[in-house]
Amino acid sequence: MHYVSISFNKRTFNKVNYRKYSEEEFIALVYKISNESDIPKLPPIEFYNMDMIGLCEIGKKGSQYHIYRLAFNKKLLDGKSYTKSQIVDVIKHELSHIIATLLYNDNCKHDSRWEDIAKELGCNPSPSACLTQMDINLIIQPIPQPSKQYFILRCKKCGKSIREVNILIDLFHLFLMSESKLPITLGSLTTKSECCKSTYTFEARVDSMLRQLKRAGELTSLQEYLSNYLVEKGTK
């Protein structure tokens, strides 16, 4: 069994993957993707500073479901919090809610009907922010087995173990978003450690991490790295 410690390499940042948008430019992008998806009409598009990245507000009047609001977090406009690919994924995620509502006259939320539409539009069928398109540059170093758990979130400053689990995605998602300025939480955890108000490092059992990333269809470049790592270590 092989374990690694994962941290961010802040020295590498590909500006090509990012773009700053005005509200008008962002709305034009939403309409462009909407037209390509044959959506007949959109509600007014708004921007906000709340926790959620995107919002499609659906309500019922009589026997008919309606889309009342389509809104996006202003962080999507700043040119540094999300890659261009992530932004397209977020837009397609919310448009999938609109299509599902129109098609089924129901609030499908993130059920299998919504998932099928999201896949057809070419976005990641996940309720949370898409990790696949993140511009991440990670430092990955081998370490001794840290504990009986497969995955450990640690305070980057003092090294304290914050959470130890066997299921990867939610905790790793928090780690990946810990460098952002968004108020993202996982239960009682935030993007800063309670002990030092620091970001995190992440420790993982390599084979288990690779298996769970493949199952989730996330971070193919990281999957490739971990596969090669295991080959170099002589482990299939």
PDB file of N, CA and C in Angstrom, residues 153-215:
ATOM      1  N   LEU A 153      -7.544  14.829   6.040  1.00  0.00           N
ATOM      2  CA  LEU A 153      -7.430  16.267   5.824  1.00  0.00           C
ATOM      3  C   LEU A 153      -6.679  16.859   7.007  1.00  0.00           C
ATOM      4  N   ARG A 154      -5.580  17.571   6.734  1.00  0.00           N
ATOM      5  CA  ARG A 154      -4.757  18.155   7.800  1.00  0.00           C
ATOM      6  C   ARG A 154      -4.657  19.666   7.661  1.00  0.00           C
ATOM      7  N   CYS A 155      -4.515  20.326   8.783  1.00  0.00           N
ATOM      8  CA  CYS A 155      -4.210  21.759   8.773  1.00  0.00           C
ATOM      9  C   CYS A 155      -2.825  21.948   8.164  1.00  0.00           C
ATOM     10  N   LYS A 156      -2.725  22.810   7.176  1.00  0.00           N
ATOM     11  CA  LYS A 156      -1.450  23.023   6.486  1.00  0.00           C
ATOM     12  C   LYS A 156      -0.413  23.667   7.399  1.00  0.00           C
ATOM     13  N   LYS A 157      -0.860  24.433   8.371  1.00  0.00           N
ATOM     14  CA  LYS A 157       0.069  25.169   9.230  1.00  0.00           C
ATOM     15  C   LYS A 157       0.629  24.317  10.363  1.00  0.00           C
ATOM     16  N   CYS A 158      -0.250  23.638  11.124  1.00  0.00           N
ATOM     17  CA  CYS A 158       0.223  22.898  12.298  1.00  0.00           C
ATOM     18  C   CYS A 158       0.233  21.387  12.100  1.00  0.00           C
ATOM     19  N   GLY A 159      -0.376  20.892  11.023  1.00  0.00           N
ATOM     20  CA  GLY A 159      -0.370  19.466  10.743  1.00  0.00           C
ATOM     21  C   GLY A 159      -1.412  18.651  11.491  1.00  0.00           C
ATOM     22  N   LYS A 160      -2.289  19.314  12.217  1.00  0.00           N
ATOM     23  CA  LYS A 160      -3.319  18.602  12.974  1.00  0.00           C
ATOM     24  C   LYS A 160      -4.264  17.868  12.030  1.00  0.00           C
ATOM     25  N   SER A 161      -4.632  16.631  12.406  1.00  0.00           N
ATOM     26  CA  SER A 161      -5.611  15.882  11.641  1.00  0.00           C
ATOM     27  C   SER A 161      -6.997  16.476  11.883  1.00  0.00           C
ATOM     28  N   ILE A 162      -7.644  16.924  10.797  1.00  0.00           N
ATOM     29  CA  ILE A 162      -8.947  17.575  10.892  1.00  0.00           C
ATOM     30  C   ILE A 162     -10.081  16.575  10.683  1.00  0.00           C
ATOM     31  N   ARG A 163      -9.933  15.693   9.702  1.00  0.00           N
ATOM     32  CA  ARG A 163     -10.961  14.692   9.418  1.00  0.00           C
ATOM     33  C   ARG A 163     -10.301  13.484   8.760  1.00  0.00           C
ATOM     34  N   GLU A 164     -10.686  12.275   9.174  1.00  0.00           N
ATOM     35  CA  GLU A 164     -10.166  11.037   8.599  1.00  0.00           C
ATOM     36  C   GLU A 164     -11.343  10.187   8.130  1.00  0.00           C
ATOM     37  N   VAL A 165     -11.325   9.805   6.835  1.00  0.00           N
ATOM     38  CA  VAL A 165     -12.455   9.088   6.243  1.00  0.00           C
ATOM     39  C   VAL A 165     -11.963   8.015   5.277  1.00  0.00           C
ATOM     40  N   ASN A 166     -12.884   7.159   4.841  1.00  0.00           N
ATOM     41  CA  ASN A 166     -12.598   6.160   3.806  1.00  0.00           C
ATOM     42  C   ASN A 166     -13.262   6.487   2.474  1.00  0.00           C
ATOM     43  N   ILE A 167     -14.145   7.498   2.461  1.00  0.00           N
ATOM     44  CA  ILE A 167     -14.826   7.936   1.233  1.00  0.00           C
ATOM     45  C   ILE A 167     -14.196   9.244   0.784  1.00  0.00           C
ATOM     46  N   LEU A 168     -13.735   9.285  -0.460  1.00  0.00           N
ATOM     47  CA  LEU A 168     -12.878  10.370  -0.927  1.00  0.00           C
ATOM     48  C   LEU A 168     -13.586  11.671  -1.271  1.00  0.00           C
ATOM     49  N   ILE A 169     -14.600  11.628  -2.158  1.00  0.00           N
ATOM     50  CA  ILE A 169     -14.965  12.772  -2.978  1.00  0.00           C
ATOM     51  C   ILE A 169     -15.325  14.028  -2.185  1.00  0.00           C
ATOM     52  N   ASP A 170     -16.214  13.939  -1.192  1.00  0.00           N
ATOM     53  CA  ASP A 170     -16.652  15.151  -0.495  1.00  0.00           C
ATOM     54  C   ASP A 170     -15.499  15.853   0.210  1.00  0.00           C
ATOM     55  N   LEU A 171     -14.661  15.079   0.913  1.00  0.00           N
ATOM     56  CA  LEU A 171     -13.548  15.691   1.646  1.00  0.00           C
ATOM     57  C   LEU A 171     -12.493  16.235   0.691  1.00  0.00           C
ATOM     58  N   PHE A 172     -12.227  15.523  -0.395  1.00  0.00           N
ATOM     59  CA  PHE A 172     -11.244  15.993  -1.370  1.00  0.00           C
ATOM     60  C   PHE A 172     -11.754  17.232  -2.095  1.00  0.00           C
ATOM     61  N   HIS A 173     -13.058  17.277  -2.325  1.00  0.00           N
ATOM     62  CA  HIS A 173     -13.669  18.465  -2.915  1.00  0.00           C
ATOM     63  C   HIS A 173     -13.437  19.680  -2.027  1.00  0.00           C
ATOM     64  N   LEU A 174     -13.642  19.521  -0.724  1.00  0.00           N
ATOM     65  CA  LEU A 174     -13.391  20.636   0.198  1.00  0.00           C
ATOM     66  C   LEU A 174     -11.930  21.059   0.139  1.00  0.00           C
ATOM     67  N   PHE A 175     -11.027  20.085   0.113  1.00  0.00           N
ATOM     68  CA  PHE A 175      -9.598  20.402   0.018  1.00  0.00           C
ATOM     69  C   PHE A 175      -9.292  21.191  -1.252  1.00  0.00           C
ATOM     70  N   LEU A 176      -9.818  20.736  -2.388  1.00  0.00           N
ATOM     71  CA  LEU A 176      -9.539  21.415  -3.656  1.00  0.00           C
ATOM     72  C   LEU A 176     -10.100  22.830  -3.687  1.00  0.00           C
ATOM     73  N   MET A 177     -11.224  23.045  -3.006  1.00  0.00           N
ATOM     74  CA  MET A 177     -11.827  24.370  -2.990  1.00  0.00           C
ATOM     75  C   MET A 177     -11.285  25.250  -1.869  1.00  0.00           C
ATOM     76  N   SER A 178     -10.384  24.701  -1.046  1.00  0.00           N
ATOM     77  CA  SER A 178      -9.908  25.466   0.116  1.00  0.00           C
ATOM     78  C   SER A 178      -9.067  26.674  -0.288  1.00  0.00           C
ATOM     79  N   GLU A 179      -8.544  26.686  -1.508  1.00  0.00           N
ATOM     80  CA  GLU A 179      -7.764  27.834  -1.968  1.00  0.00           C
ATOM     81  C   GLU A 179      -8.653  28.923  -2.565  1.00  0.00           C
ATOM     82  N   SER A 180      -9.937  28.635  -2.707  1.00  0.00           N
ATOM     83  CA  SER A 180     -10.860  29.632  -3.251  1.00  0.00           C
ATOM     84  C   SER A 180     -11.332  30.559  -2.133  1.00  0.00           C
ATOM     85  N   LYS A 181     -12.016  31.602  -2.511  1.00  0.00           N
ATOM     86  CA  LYS A 181     -12.560  32.549  -1.534  1.00  0.00           C
ATOM     87  C   LYS A 181     -14.033  32.286  -1.249  1.00  0.00           C
ATOM     88  N   LEU A 182     -14.556  31.181  -1.773  1.00  0.00           N
ATOM     89  CA  LEU A 182     -15.972  30.885  -1.597  1.00  0.00           C
ATOM     90  C   LEU A 182     -16.249  30.300  -0.212  1.00  0.00           C
ATOM     91  N   PRO A 183     -17.386  30.627   0.377  1.00  0.00           N
ATOM     92  CA  PRO A 183     -17.738  30.127   1.712  1.00  0.00           C
ATOM     93  C   PRO A 183     -18.296  28.706   1.668  1.00  0.00           C
ATOM     94  N   ILE A 184     -17.495  27.766   1.175  1.00  0.00           N
ATOM     95  CA  ILE A 184     -17.932  26.384   1.023  1.00  0.00           C
ATOM     96  C   ILE A 184     -17.743  25.636   2.348  1.00  0.00           C
ATOM     97  N   THR A 185     -18.687  24.772   2.676  1.00  0.00           N
ATOM     98  CA  THR A 185     -18.610  24.017   3.929  1.00  0.00           C
ATOM     99  C   THR A 185     -18.876  22.539   3.669  1.00  0.00           C
ATOM    100  N   LEU A 186     -18.413  21.704   4.603  1.00  0.00           N
ATOM    101  CA  LEU A 186     -18.726  20.286   4.628  1.00  0.00           C
ATOM    102  C   LEU A 186     -19.051  19.949   6.072  1.00  0.00           C
ATOM    103  N   GLY A 187     -20.353  19.949   6.380  1.00  0.00           N
ATOM    104  CA  GLY A 187     -20.751  19.804   7.776  1.00  0.00           C
ATOM    105  C   GLY A 187     -20.222  20.988   8.572  1.00  0.00           C
ATOM    106  N   SER A 188     -19.430  20.707   9.597  1.00  0.00           N
ATOM    107  CA  SER A 188     -18.850  21.773  10.424  1.00  0.00           C
ATOM    108  C   SER A 188     -17.544  22.310   9.850  1.00  0.00           C
ATOM    109  N   LEU A 189     -17.025  21.694   8.782  1.00  0.00           N
ATOM    110  CA  LEU A 189     -15.750  22.115   8.206  1.00  0.00           C
ATOM    111  C   LEU A 189     -15.950  23.245   7.211  1.00  0.00           C
ATOM    112  N   THR A 190     -15.001  24.173   7.201  1.00  0.00           N
ATOM    113  CA  THR A 190     -14.978  25.249   6.206  1.00  0.00           C
ATOM    114  C   THR A 190     -13.679  25.141   5.414  1.00  0.00           C
ATOM    115  N   THR A 191     -13.434  26.091   4.520  1.00  0.00           N
ATOM    116  CA  THR A 191     -12.207  26.051   3.718  1.00  0.00           C
ATOM    117  C   THR A 191     -10.981  26.500   4.502  1.00  0.00           C
ATOM    118  N   LYS A 192     -11.145  26.859   5.759  1.00  0.00           N
ATOM    119  CA  LYS A 192     -10.018  27.191   6.638  1.00  0.00           C
ATOM    120  C   LYS A 192     -10.106  26.340   7.903  1.00  0.00           C
ATOM    121  N   SER A 193      -8.959  25.889   8.388  1.00  0.00           N
ATOM    122  CA  SER A 193      -8.945  25.072   9.596  1.00  0.00           C
ATOM    123  C   SER A 193      -9.344  25.908  10.807  1.00  0.00           C
ATOM    124  N   GLU A 194     -10.043  25.286  11.735  1.00  0.00           N
ATOM    125  CA  GLU A 194     -10.476  26.000  12.936  1.00  0.00           C
ATOM    126  C   GLU A 194      -9.299  26.336  13.832  1.00  0.00           C
ATOM    127  N   CYS A 195      -8.289  25.459  13.844  1.00  0.00           N
ATOM    128  CA  CYS A 195      -7.158  25.653  14.760  1.00  0.00           C
ATOM    129  C   CYS A 195      -6.273  26.839  14.368  1.00  0.00           C
ATOM    130  N   CYS A 196      -5.944  26.968  13.086  1.00  0.00           N
ATOM    131  CA  CYS A 196      -4.986  27.988  12.639  1.00  0.00           C
ATOM    132  C   CYS A 196      -5.524  28.920  11.551  1.00  0.00           C
ATOM    133  N   LYS A 197      -6.791  28.728  11.164  1.00  0.00           N
ATOM    134  CA  LYS A 197      -7.383  29.493  10.057  1.00  0.00           C
ATOM    135  C   LYS A 197      -6.526  29.363   8.797  1.00  0.00           C
ATOM    136  N   SER A 198      -6.043  28.143   8.574  1.00  0.00           N
ATOM    137  CA  SER A 198      -5.158  27.849   7.453  1.00  0.00           C
ATOM    138  C   SER A 198      -5.877  26.979   6.438  1.00  0.00           C
ATOM    139  N   THR A 199      -5.315  26.902   5.222  1.00  0.00           N
ATOM    140  CA  THR A 199      -5.785  25.917   4.260  1.00  0.00           C
ATOM    141  C   THR A 199      -5.245  24.543   4.660  1.00  0.00           C
ATOM    142  N   TYR A 200      -5.395  23.551   3.772  1.00  0.00           N
ATOM    143  CA  TYR A 200      -5.139  22.166   4.174  1.00  0.00           C
ATOM    144  C   TYR A 200      -4.089  21.476   3.303  1.00  0.00           C
ATOM    145  N   THR A 201      -3.608  20.354   3.814  1.00  0.00           N
ATOM    146  CA  THR A 201      -2.969  19.336   2.999  1.00  0.00           C
ATOM    147  C   THR A 201      -3.858  18.101   3.057  1.00  0.00           C
ATOM    148  N   PHE A 202      -3.661  17.201   2.098  1.00  0.00           N
ATOM    149  CA  PHE A 202      -4.520  16.016   1.996  1.00  0.00           C
ATOM    150  C   PHE A 202      -3.642  14.787   1.882  1.00  0.00           C
ATOM    151  N   GLU A 203      -3.893  13.784   2.710  1.00  0.00           N
ATOM    152  CA  GLU A 203      -3.135  12.542   2.656  1.00  0.00           C
ATOM    153  C   GLU A 203      -4.045  11.419   2.177  1.00  0.00           C
ATOM    154  N   ALA A 204      -3.515  10.551   1.322  1.00  0.00           N
ATOM    155  CA  ALA A 204      -4.375   9.557   0.677  1.00  0.00           C
ATOM    156  C   ALA A 204      -3.646   8.253   0.412  1.00  0.00           C
ATOM    157  N   ARG A 205      -4.408   7.165   0.519  1.00  0.00           N
ATOM    158  CA  ARG A 205      -3.942   5.872   0.029  1.00  0.00           C
ATOM    159  C   ARG A 205      -4.153   5.857  -1.479  1.00  0.00           C
ATOM    160  N   VAL A 206      -3.081   5.650  -2.241  1.00  0.00           N
ATOM    161  CA  VAL A 206      -3.095   5.896  -3.680  1.00  0.00           C
ATOM    162  C   VAL A 206      -4.082   5.001  -4.416  1.00  0.00           C
ATOM    163  N   ASP A 207      -4.065   3.680  -4.161  1.00  0.00           N
ATOM    164  CA  ASP A 207      -4.929   2.789  -4.931  1.00  0.00           C
ATOM    165  C   ASP A 207      -6.405   3.070  -4.673  1.00  0.00           C
ATOM    166  N   SER A 208      -6.736   3.390  -3.421  1.00  0.00           N
ATOM    167  CA  SER A 208      -8.124   3.685  -3.089  1.00  0.00           C
ATOM    168  C   SER A 208      -8.570   5.014  -3.702  1.00  0.00           C
ATOM    169  N   MET A 209      -7.680   6.000  -3.699  1.00  0.00           N
ATOM    170  CA  MET A 209      -7.991   7.290  -4.300  1.00  0.00           C
ATOM    171  C   MET A 209      -8.221   7.143  -5.800  1.00  0.00           C
ATOM    172  N   LEU A 210      -7.360   6.396  -6.463  1.00  0.00           N
ATOM    173  CA  LEU A 210      -7.495   6.183  -7.896  1.00  0.00           C
ATOM    174  C   LEU A 210      -8.816   5.485  -8.216  1.00  0.00           C
ATOM    175  N   ARG A 211      -9.156   4.473  -7.455  1.00  0.00           N
ATOM    176  CA  ARG A 211     -10.388   3.721  -7.685  1.00  0.00           C
ATOM    177  C   ARG A 211     -11.624   4.616  -7.526  1.00  0.00           C
ATOM    178  N   GLN A 212     -11.616   5.459  -6.498  1.00  0.00           N
ATOM    179  CA  GLN A 212     -12.788   6.307  -6.255  1.00  0.00           C
ATOM    180  C   GLN A 212     -12.879   7.463  -7.248  1.00  0.00           C
ATOM    181  N   LEU A 213     -11.745   7.976  -7.718  1.00  0.00           N
ATOM    182  CA  LEU A 213     -11.771   9.006  -8.762  1.00  0.00           C
ATOM    183  C   LEU A 213     -12.319   8.439 -10.068  1.00  0.00           C
ATOM    184  N   LYS A 214     -11.934   7.220 -10.400  1.00  0.00           N
ATOM    185  CA  LYS A 214     -12.442   6.576 -11.620  1.00  0.00           C
ATOM    186  C   LYS A 214     -13.943   6.365 -11.521  1.00  0.00           C
ATOM    187  N   ARG A 215     -14.399   5.925 -10.354  1.00  0.00           N
ATOM    188  CA  ARG A 215     -15.829   5.669 -10.171  1.00  0.00           C
ATOM    189  C   ARG A 215     -16.630   6.957 -10.327  1.00  0.00           C
TER     190      ARG A 215
END
